[in-house]
XYZ file of C-alpha atoms in Angstrom:
681
model
C 121.568 65.858 110.592
C 120.288 67.989 113.478
C 120.915 71.169 111.459
C 119.156 69.910 108.330
C 116.434 72.611 108.317
C 119.111 75.306 108.511
C 120.560 73.991 105.242
C 117.197 74.639 103.633
C 116.982 78.125 105.038
C 120.491 78.982 103.857
C 119.816 77.572 100.397
C 116.700 79.707 100.122
C 118.711 82.824 100.939
C 121.294 81.822 98.283
C 118.502 81.547 95.723
C 117.223 85.023 96.577
C 120.741 86.468 96.420
C 121.322 84.851 93.027
C 117.983 86.287 91.843
C 119.137 89.701 93.018
C 122.392 89.410 91.061
C 120.440 88.553 87.881
C 118.167 91.563 88.477
C 121.278 93.739 88.611
C 122.632 92.238 85.342
C 119.243 92.793 83.633
C 118.936 96.392 84.793
C 122.473 97.131 83.599
C 121.210 96.890 80.018
C 120.149 100.407 78.992
C 117.504 100.796 76.302
C 118.088 103.929 74.198
C 115.028 103.578 71.951
C 112.456 105.984 73.425
C 109.467 104.464 71.665
C 110.350 101.042 73.028
C 110.627 102.533 76.527
C 107.257 104.290 76.226
C 105.481 101.106 75.172
C 107.154 99.104 77.888
C 106.192 101.724 80.467
C 102.521 101.566 79.408
C 102.544 97.792 79.782
C 104.240 97.969 83.165
C 101.969 100.656 84.538
C 98.875 98.732 83.425
C 100.177 95.541 85.102
C 101.035 97.337 88.350
C 97.654 99.085 88.458
C 95.866 95.756 88.035
C 98.060 94.092 90.625
C 97.352 96.805 93.185
C 93.601 96.556 92.669
C 93.744 92.743 92.784
C 95.764 92.813 95.983
C 93.213 95.075 97.690
C 90.409 92.700 96.648
C 92.263 89.564 97.804
C 93.252 91.268 101.073
C 89.579 91.423 102.099
C 89.182 87.620 101.712
C 92.596 87.047 103.383
C 91.624 89.019 106.474
C 88.257 87.245 106.772
C 89.818 83.784 106.475
C 92.610 84.747 108.889
C 90.091 85.763 111.552
C 87.908 82.684 110.978
C 90.928 80.376 111.337
C 92.133 82.189 114.433
C 88.787 82.205 116.277
C 87.596 78.716 115.242
C 90.873 76.722 115.249
C 94.124 78.346 116.463
C 95.997 81.583 115.926
C 99.296 79.960 114.943
C 97.498 78.174 112.083
C 96.006 81.544 111.111
C 99.486 83.134 111.180
C 100.782 80.376 108.932
C 97.916 81.093 106.513
C 98.889 84.776 106.500
C 102.559 83.931 105.880
C 101.663 81.704 102.958
C 99.354 84.329 101.468
C 101.863 87.172 101.725
C 104.767 85.133 100.307
C 102.586 83.869 97.437
C 101.658 87.438 96.497
C 105.327 88.455 96.836
C 106.454 85.618 94.525
C 104.012 86.742 91.848
C 104.880 90.386 92.286
C 108.639 89.814 91.981
C 108.192 87.816 88.792
C 105.826 90.354 87.211
C 107.995 93.357 88.161
C 111.164 91.816 86.695
C 109.573 90.338 83.591
C 107.808 93.599 82.731
C 111.256 95.256 82.663
C 113.006 92.439 80.847
C 110.651 92.469 77.854
C 111.898 95.795 76.417
C 115.514 94.741 76.928
C 114.881 91.506 75.032
C 113.413 93.431 72.086
C 116.274 95.931 72.197
C 118.994 93.249 72.290
C 117.347 91.403 69.397
C 119.051 94.081 67.264
C 122.348 92.452 68.192
C 121.266 88.890 67.424
C 119.577 85.803 68.798
C 122.012 84.938 71.584
C 121.933 88.299 73.429
C 118.090 88.364 73.243
C 117.800 84.771 74.465
C 120.249 85.393 77.306
C 118.424 88.404 78.701
C 114.973 86.791 78.332
C 116.129 83.664 80.132
C 117.731 85.743 82.908
C 114.387 87.480 83.457
C 112.725 84.072 83.706
C 115.444 82.827 86.033
C 114.851 85.689 88.468
C 111.204 84.529 88.673
C 112.249 80.909 89.078
C 114.866 81.454 91.790
C 112.678 84.043 93.521
C 109.750 81.626 93.746
C 111.638 78.574 94.940
C 113.689 80.754 97.276
C 110.618 82.324 98.886
C 108.775 78.990 99.088
C 111.642 77.167 100.778
C 112.334 80.178 102.983
C 108.694 80.306 104.039
C 108.380 76.603 104.884
C 111.768 76.130 106.550
C 111.748 79.532 108.235
C 108.234 79.057 109.694
C 109.233 75.528 110.774
C 112.236 76.877 112.665
C 110.213 79.778 114.129
C 107.680 77.326 115.573
C 110.521 75.287 117.080
C 112.005 78.384 118.729
C 108.560 79.261 120.089
C 108.476 75.907 121.875
C 105.657 74.338 119.782
C 105.658 70.573 120.160
C 107.109 68.760 117.158
C 103.920 66.718 116.713
C 101.916 69.934 116.256
C 104.221 71.730 113.779
C 103.117 69.892 110.605
C 99.452 70.703 111.304
C 100.281 74.376 111.658
C 102.283 74.287 108.434
C 99.098 73.283 106.608
C 97.898 76.807 107.251
C 100.842 78.159 105.222
C 99.967 75.814 102.369
C 96.322 76.916 102.496
C 97.338 80.585 102.341
C 99.541 79.921 99.314
C 96.827 77.843 97.587
C 94.072 80.406 98.116
C 96.131 83.297 96.758
C 97.240 81.128 93.860
C 93.624 80.374 93.018
C 92.624 84.031 92.935
C 95.797 85.062 91.066
C 95.389 82.328 88.457
C 91.688 82.935 87.900
C 91.833 86.749 87.996
C 95.019 86.993 85.892
C 93.706 84.334 83.499
C 90.422 86.176 82.946
C 92.283 89.453 82.402
C 94.798 88.156 79.889
C 92.448 85.997 77.858
C 89.596 88.514 77.692
C 92.055 91.078 76.333
C 93.664 88.530 73.965
C 90.341 87.326 72.579
C 89.061 90.862 72.091
C 92.270 91.928 70.349
C 92.259 88.899 68.044
C 88.592 88.774 67.018
C 88.336 92.412 66.020
C 91.941 93.443 65.296
C 93.058 90.340 63.416
C 89.911 88.765 61.989
C 87.728 91.836 61.318
C 90.331 94.530 60.600
C 93.121 92.297 59.223
C 95.764 93.769 61.550
C 98.916 91.831 62.384
C 99.791 90.631 65.907
C 100.540 93.469 68.334
C 99.658 96.259 65.939
C 99.590 99.622 67.738
C 96.336 100.495 65.949
C 94.505 97.770 67.909
C 92.821 99.396 70.951
C 93.180 96.151 72.979
C 96.904 95.631 72.237
C 98.208 97.185 75.472
C 95.635 95.255 77.538
C 96.767 92.087 75.773
C 100.430 92.745 76.638
C 99.536 93.698 80.219
C 97.681 90.379 80.415
C 100.851 88.450 79.597
C 102.298 89.812 82.838
C 99.324 89.542 85.208
C 98.296 86.126 83.906
C 101.302 84.265 82.634
C 103.770 85.757 85.181
C 101.837 86.915 88.258
C 99.319 84.056 88.091
C 101.963 81.481 87.182
C 104.290 82.706 89.937
C 101.669 82.362 92.647
C 100.622 78.985 91.171
C 104.074 77.391 91.201
C 104.927 78.974 94.538
C 102.014 77.089 96.102
C 102.846 73.920 94.155
C 106.350 74.005 95.616
C 105.252 74.929 99.146
C 102.264 72.587 99.351
C 104.255 69.580 98.013
C 106.909 70.108 100.681
C 104.269 70.545 103.387
C 102.341 67.449 102.224
C 105.494 65.337 102.584
C 106.199 66.801 106.030
C 102.620 66.219 107.237
C 102.634 62.644 105.997
C 106.021 61.892 107.588
C 104.778 63.236 110.918
C 101.642 61.098 110.697
C 103.188 57.740 109.766
C 106.624 57.746 111.468
C 107.541 57.911 115.145
C 110.449 59.343 117.162
C 113.725 60.086 115.381
C 112.431 58.588 112.142
C 109.675 61.165 112.088
C 112.268 63.932 112.458
C 114.272 62.539 109.559
C 111.140 62.074 107.436
C 110.090 65.705 108.102
C 113.503 67.255 107.340
C 114.562 65.048 104.395
C 112.204 66.806 101.859
C 113.539 70.205 102.976
C 117.148 69.159 102.344
C 116.224 67.802 98.948
C 114.746 71.215 98.158
C 117.931 72.899 99.416
C 120.341 70.984 97.207
C 117.999 71.269 94.226
C 118.213 75.062 94.406
C 121.981 74.859 94.052
C 121.466 72.430 91.153
C 119.151 74.956 89.450
C 121.684 77.753 89.777
C 124.433 75.535 88.313
C 122.114 74.288 85.552
C 121.310 77.836 84.460
C 124.883 78.264 83.153
C 124.216 75.581 80.517
C 121.500 77.542 78.779
C 123.195 78.922 75.678
C 123.009 78.547 71.900
C 125.868 76.781 70.196
C 127.684 78.745 67.483
C 125.397 79.040 64.460
C 122.547 77.156 66.125
C 118.931 78.350 66.134
C 117.646 75.523 68.364
C 116.267 77.689 71.175
C 114.286 74.851 72.770
C 117.463 72.722 72.758
C 119.359 75.479 74.571
C 116.678 75.651 77.267
C 116.577 71.855 77.580
C 120.336 71.803 78.205
C 119.736 73.789 81.372
C 116.885 71.477 82.423
C 118.966 68.346 81.829
C 121.977 69.777 83.658
C 119.775 70.724 86.615
C 118.369 67.212 86.709
C 121.819 65.628 86.642
C 123.157 67.864 89.441
C 120.034 67.156 91.482
C 120.414 63.368 91.083
C 124.020 63.512 92.269
C 123.065 65.632 95.284
C 120.044 63.425 96.113
C 122.292 60.398 96.293
C 124.537 61.870 98.958
C 121.657 63.417 100.921
C 119.747 60.122 100.968
C 122.822 58.192 102.058
C 123.499 60.642 104.871
C 119.947 60.982 106.190
C 118.212 57.675 105.422
C 120.835 55.277 104.081
C 118.416 53.382 101.809
C 118.942 53.298 98.066
C 115.272 52.524 97.377
C 114.336 55.983 98.664
C 117.029 57.419 96.366
C 115.420 55.501 93.474
C 112.108 57.113 94.412
C 113.710 60.524 93.773
C 114.718 59.237 90.322
C 111.048 58.378 89.657
C 110.194 62.049 90.271
C 112.957 63.279 87.996
C 111.930 60.823 85.270
C 108.288 61.930 85.525
C 109.344 65.561 85.098
C 111.219 64.722 81.908
C 108.370 62.566 80.572
C 105.765 65.307 81.208
C 107.991 67.830 79.424
C 108.579 65.586 76.410
C 104.925 64.520 76.084
C 103.628 68.050 76.398
C 106.124 69.322 73.861
C 105.020 66.656 71.389
C 101.392 67.810 71.597
C 102.113 71.566 71.553
C 105.216 72.168 69.401
C 104.990 73.222 65.777
C 107.551 70.497 64.971
C 105.164 67.598 65.533
C 102.032 66.039 64.051
C 99.263 67.226 66.482
C 99.865 70.954 65.885
C 100.402 70.405 62.167
C 97.168 68.401 61.906
C 95.209 71.203 63.605
C 96.792 73.722 61.247
C 95.879 71.531 58.243
C 92.298 71.293 59.500
C 92.109 75.085 59.394
C 92.097 74.977 55.606
C 88.449 73.832 55.694
C 87.360 76.401 58.290
C 87.147 77.194 61.971
C 84.766 74.313 62.646
C 87.226 71.600 61.638
C 90.050 73.403 63.403
C 88.052 73.313 66.654
C 86.981 69.684 66.211
C 90.540 68.439 65.629
C 91.846 70.657 68.436
C 89.380 69.214 70.934
C 90.226 65.708 69.737
C 93.958 66.222 70.336
C 93.257 67.895 73.679
C 91.344 64.808 74.846
C 93.919 62.415 73.401
C 96.788 64.283 75.074
C 95.566 63.022 78.478
C 96.485 59.374 77.817
C 100.311 59.439 77.921
C 100.624 61.869 80.872
C 98.109 59.891 82.926
C 99.912 56.659 82.143
C 103.219 58.274 83.136
C 101.743 59.480 86.420
C 100.177 56.079 87.086
C 103.506 54.351 86.407
C 105.328 56.797 88.692
C 102.788 56.254 91.514
C 103.081 52.441 91.283
C 106.878 52.456 91.134
C 107.392 55.052 93.855
C 104.905 53.257 96.116
C 106.698 49.911 95.592
C 110.072 51.463 96.332
C 108.798 53.132 99.510
C 107.011 49.978 100.681
C 110.122 47.797 100.185
C 112.524 50.333 101.722
C 113.635 50.350 105.350
C 110.878 52.931 106.000
C 108.118 50.499 104.872
C 105.884 53.290 103.635
C 104.712 53.266 100.034
C 102.963 56.588 100.369
C 106.141 58.233 101.663
C 107.838 56.915 98.494
C 105.260 58.797 96.469
C 105.853 61.914 98.590
C 109.619 61.684 97.906
C 108.954 61.370 94.170
C 106.719 64.453 94.337
C 109.387 66.458 96.147
C 112.027 65.274 93.650
C 109.890 66.680 90.857
C 110.449 70.036 92.554
C 114.201 69.759 92.009
C 113.839 71.351 88.602
C 111.228 73.914 89.637
C 113.596 76.878 89.452
C 114.610 75.950 85.929
C 111.067 75.052 84.791
C 109.693 78.377 86.059
C 112.550 80.191 84.295
C 111.476 78.471 81.037
C 107.844 79.408 81.711
C 108.454 83.087 82.540
C 110.673 83.276 79.457
C 107.454 82.848 77.422
C 105.583 86.046 78.374
C 108.852 87.991 78.269
C 109.436 87.082 74.634
C 105.752 87.512 73.840
C 105.897 91.095 75.155
C 109.238 91.632 73.384
C 107.618 90.741 70.076
C 104.798 93.194 70.759
C 107.197 95.960 71.645
C 109.271 95.291 68.501
C 106.105 95.397 66.362
C 104.660 98.545 67.906
C 107.980 100.388 67.808
C 108.389 99.541 64.108
C 111.626 97.574 64.422
C 113.258 95.987 61.342
C 112.124 92.674 59.909
C 115.328 90.992 61.195
C 114.444 92.019 64.765
C 110.913 90.671 64.394
C 112.209 87.380 63.024
C 114.280 86.948 66.208
C 111.461 87.922 68.600
C 108.990 85.697 66.678
C 111.387 82.757 66.922
C 111.818 83.360 70.649
C 108.060 83.736 71.125
C 107.205 80.555 69.228
C 109.389 78.551 71.642
C 107.859 80.499 74.525
C 104.408 79.166 73.669
C 105.767 75.612 74.008
C 107.662 76.315 77.267
C 104.481 77.771 78.796
C 102.540 74.639 77.833
C 105.359 72.336 79.069
C 105.373 74.107 82.440
C 101.649 73.614 82.846
C 102.121 69.886 82.192
C 104.851 69.771 84.827
C 102.655 71.642 87.348
C 99.735 69.258 86.733
C 101.961 66.201 87.166
C 103.441 67.426 90.439
C 99.957 68.498 91.614
C 98.698 64.934 91.052
C 101.398 63.424 93.262
C 101.094 66.127 95.879
C 97.287 65.775 96.004
C 97.605 62.027 96.478
C 99.927 62.625 99.414
C 97.529 65.217 100.854
C 94.665 62.723 100.461
C 96.616 60.140 102.445
C 97.453 62.774 105.082
C 93.700 63.501 105.394
C 93.014 59.814 106.057
C 95.920 59.572 108.546
C 94.595 62.675 110.399
C 91.347 60.857 111.195
C 93.211 57.733 112.274
C 95.276 59.867 114.641
C 92.051 61.427 116.015
C 90.535 58.017 116.708
C 88.245 57.620 113.711
C 89.507 55.295 110.978
C 87.923 56.157 107.636
C 86.133 53.315 105.854
C 86.237 54.244 102.175
C 84.037 51.687 100.449
C 82.809 52.281 96.922
C 79.418 50.794 97.831
C 78.949 53.343 100.633
C 76.368 55.855 99.315
C 78.098 58.765 101.080
C 81.470 57.944 99.533
C 79.859 57.591 96.133
C 78.019 60.907 96.507
C 81.335 62.547 97.487
C 82.998 61.055 94.396
C 80.322 62.438 92.107
C 80.471 65.911 93.680
C 84.281 65.906 93.525
C 84.273 64.855 89.872
C 81.762 67.601 89.129
C 83.730 70.457 90.732
C 86.525 70.882 88.124
C 83.891 70.955 85.341
C 81.740 73.500 87.176
C 84.790 75.554 88.144
C 86.028 75.546 84.528
C 82.598 76.644 83.367
C 82.691 79.703 85.646
C 86.181 80.616 84.365
C 85.295 80.131 80.677
C 82.072 82.121 81.016
C 83.939 84.900 82.783
C 86.409 85.161 79.879
C 83.523 85.101 77.399
C 81.621 87.893 79.135
C 84.679 90.085 79.560
C 85.835 89.451 75.991
C 82.387 90.431 74.730
C 82.791 93.833 76.383
C 86.293 94.227 74.907
C 85.075 93.329 71.452
C 82.294 95.896 71.668
C 84.726 98.578 72.871
C 87.301 97.848 70.178
C 84.586 97.941 67.511
C 83.328 101.240 68.927
C 86.752 102.803 68.748
C 87.286 101.724 65.125
C 83.830 103.028 64.309
C 83.796 106.303 66.219
C 87.410 107.466 66.408
C 88.583 108.595 62.952
C 92.193 108.080 61.832
C 93.078 104.940 63.847
C 93.674 102.772 60.797
C 95.696 105.557 59.106
C 97.852 105.964 62.289
C 96.712 109.604 62.554
C 95.017 109.012 65.905
C 95.997 106.771 68.834
C 93.371 104.367 70.197
C 92.118 104.715 73.784
C 94.204 101.869 75.223
C 93.279 102.613 78.838
C 89.585 101.913 78.303
C 90.231 98.283 77.347
C 92.641 97.863 80.270
C 89.956 99.209 82.651
C 87.298 96.893 81.210
C 89.296 93.706 81.739
C 90.580 94.829 85.142
C 87.077 95.316 86.510
C 85.829 92.086 84.911
C 88.714 89.998 86.252
C 88.333 91.281 89.828
C 84.566 90.705 89.845
C 84.543 87.377 88.018
C 87.256 85.681 90.153
C 85.014 85.737 93.238
C 82.554 82.950 92.272
C 85.214 80.305 91.379
C 87.123 81.192 94.546
C 84.035 80.755 96.755
C 83.207 77.432 95.070
C 86.646 76.047 95.983
C 86.326 77.168 99.606
C 82.678 76.343 100.324
C 82.388 72.925 98.593
C 84.599 70.961 101.033
C 83.085 72.786 104.022
C 79.543 71.935 102.944
C 80.284 68.285 102.140
C 82.467 67.753 105.209
C 80.080 69.187 107.785
C 76.804 68.039 106.180
C 77.678 64.612 104.759
C 80.680 63.701 106.921
C 84.291 62.583 106.702
C 83.810 59.688 104.286
C 81.861 61.817 101.839
C 84.591 64.449 101.976
C 87.211 61.768 101.316
C 85.165 60.743 98.270
C 85.070 64.405 97.144
C 88.864 64.602 97.408
C 89.320 61.480 95.303
C 86.844 62.716 92.721
C 88.336 66.211 92.370
C 91.888 64.823 92.031
C 91.056 62.360 89.265
C 88.599 64.516 87.350
C 90.675 67.663 87.784
C 93.824 65.996 86.518
C 92.210 64.827 83.279
C 90.380 68.113 82.567
C 93.477 70.210 83.351
C 95.749 68.228 81.003
C 93.163 68.286 78.232
C 92.640 72.038 78.516
C 96.238 73.093 78.920
C 97.670 70.863 76.207
C 94.788 71.335 73.775
C 94.940 75.114 74.224
C 98.681 75.155 73.635
C 98.217 73.104 70.451
C 95.622 75.535 69.096
C 97.957 78.472 69.810
C 100.920 76.955 68.011
C 98.742 75.792 65.082
C 98.078 79.456 64.456
C 101.813 80.198 64.778
C 102.600 77.327 62.371
C 100.379 78.904 59.720
C 101.915 82.333 60.389
C 105.317 80.800 59.561
C 104.105 80.534 55.930
C 102.312 77.155 55.945
C 98.821 76.563 54.499
C 98.656 80.056 53.026
C 100.370 82.006 55.787
C 99.166 85.203 57.435
C 95.883 86.604 56.182
C 94.774 83.393 54.518
C 91.435 81.685 55.247
C 93.330 78.972 57.147
C 94.938 81.674 59.296
C 91.552 83.226 60.117
C 90.185 79.815 61.080
C 93.234 79.165 63.250
C 92.694 82.491 65.027
C 89.184 81.313 65.977
C 90.628 78.015 67.237
C 93.263 79.867 69.246
C 90.519 82.073 70.688
C 88.738 78.936 71.965
C 92.021 77.557 73.304
C 93.097 80.700 75.092
C 90.799 80.389 78.137
C 91.444 76.624 78.107
C 95.194 76.914 78.523
C 95.606 80.180 80.452
C 92.499 80.505 82.613
C 90.521 77.370 83.489
C 93.134 74.637 82.924
C 96.036 75.862 85.073
C 93.654 77.178 87.786
C 92.401 73.604 88.356
C 95.781 72.884 90.044
C 95.060 75.538 92.668
C 91.445 74.277 92.990
C 92.692 70.773 93.889
C 95.166 72.104 96.443
C 92.715 74.534 98.079
C 90.133 71.758 98.527
C 92.730 69.339 99.954
C 94.318 71.829 102.339
C 90.903 73.027 103.626
C 89.897 69.407 104.190
C 93.051 68.795 106.245
C 92.405 71.936 108.309
C 88.767 71.059 109.118
C 89.483 67.357 109.775
C 89.754 67.857 113.595
C 86.431 69.694 113.666
C 84.691 66.944 111.682
C 86.277 64.289 113.888
C 85.063 66.129 117.015
C 81.506 66.064 115.648
C 81.781 62.332 114.931
C 82.926 61.642 118.502
C 79.790 63.226 119.992
């Protein structure tokens, strides 16, 4: 399999070509409704303006880190960091650009029925999915090959690849936090004044924050999500490569390094094939079922391909079974998250019922279900870790941790399809807003509302998937950190009764909570400004409620843009400085404790926030479907308050914890040689 890496590079190009074809098919749809086009243009221009300002802000940090890495460590590592950062930004930009053009086409095709609207919305999501996995695999395999051509020793290549993962993780952190603050500050401001105080429906053009809210769907749920899952894909591949290089020798190391890349290559083809299975049966309205058909087909095609790849490269069925563990964990995370966030099941319905007695009981029950929703996913992840470790340990490779790495990479096999399902959510959300603001018929709104309700669930499901894969990847990165010190001549002694290890554990467990606090406060402060501005406009601009005067949409967009760019700095610095401070002041063992603490604590907090927030959102949607008094009832107003609490949970703090975990782990790997050098003195 001497050309194995080339297969990965070719597959990544195929993914990008397929994404390009879907862009062409999307753009072929011409929207003839001028009001729809005008609204879509306002959303797109707001998103692009924010993205440009965010990119300039992030560029400053990127250049500083690039120079620090180059001067203190090595320039190839710094170049890898730059490649990861640029590709991560590109992944988010591609997704946002396409999705912000697909939204209006989805609303327009809803006039023709459910199937055309679903098809175009899913295609928009698929462009994002294929673009992200294509760029991630292209970046890792392409940089790997470039280093080989430059004559870099094979033993040094995995270490340099860590730089690429760090670049992707850092950009993901800023994109997730900044985009999350933007979208939720706008959403909260729009809901609290427009819905609760003024009694306006969702996406009413009289709401001054409505355009900012729709822009937020793109910069948070598409741009932020794109950068997030790009780094999840890239870092998981790199973690497996680094681990294989550390624990295997000779030809086995080469196979262990290239095997994950080939799994990624065949999974891309599986995703493209699986996409053809996403369609509604005649007369069916089961949108989630249609999307799941694509996910199941992708999983089946991946399993078949994994069997032949494993036979050809490793020849051990236990490693193949480890890939099945990863696939099974993906399905379990999807099913569990859907149970806790879909309007069809008891948790969401209980939260909706609690709204009848006010916002207080809605919030109490929502928090309770958010906390409870951690049990099954954690048990699934624990089971996957134990089983994958056993399979790896009893395989011909005799490495339990590599079995876990294989399971983590196998989870990526459905990434293209999962991202497509996720990006589908903000597309349909925007489509509903465009349909509402352009005064489309009730039948069109029924279709966009149905698509949007499913989109809320798919966004929540994707976050569960990202958290699960992050847990496995972080565990592999943790092991790679330990192996790095062994390679450098200092075996880590991680004893729970060692005060330094214990201190590291406490600090690590604290970080996700402190990080989440910064994110939540940022949303609260920015939302406060939006609320004041929206109230001012209703108070001082006559004729808004009578539709005689248009609100000043741009003012709200500007408020949340400035707030997001300013507020994302503190959480970003926390993620970068914490491992540096602990590593250089308290030492390698304390930093190992920090890594363990941040992985465990971060996993629990992220699941609780993402799932609980999704449940609050759909509890509101469940009431809006006519249950417990429907729109405008006291239960509806209480549910809006609950959703307002859940918004920064599920779209700002919760998903950003994934990036926090990866940034801390990759920085720790990068500084390991410097810490080891200090220990040797």
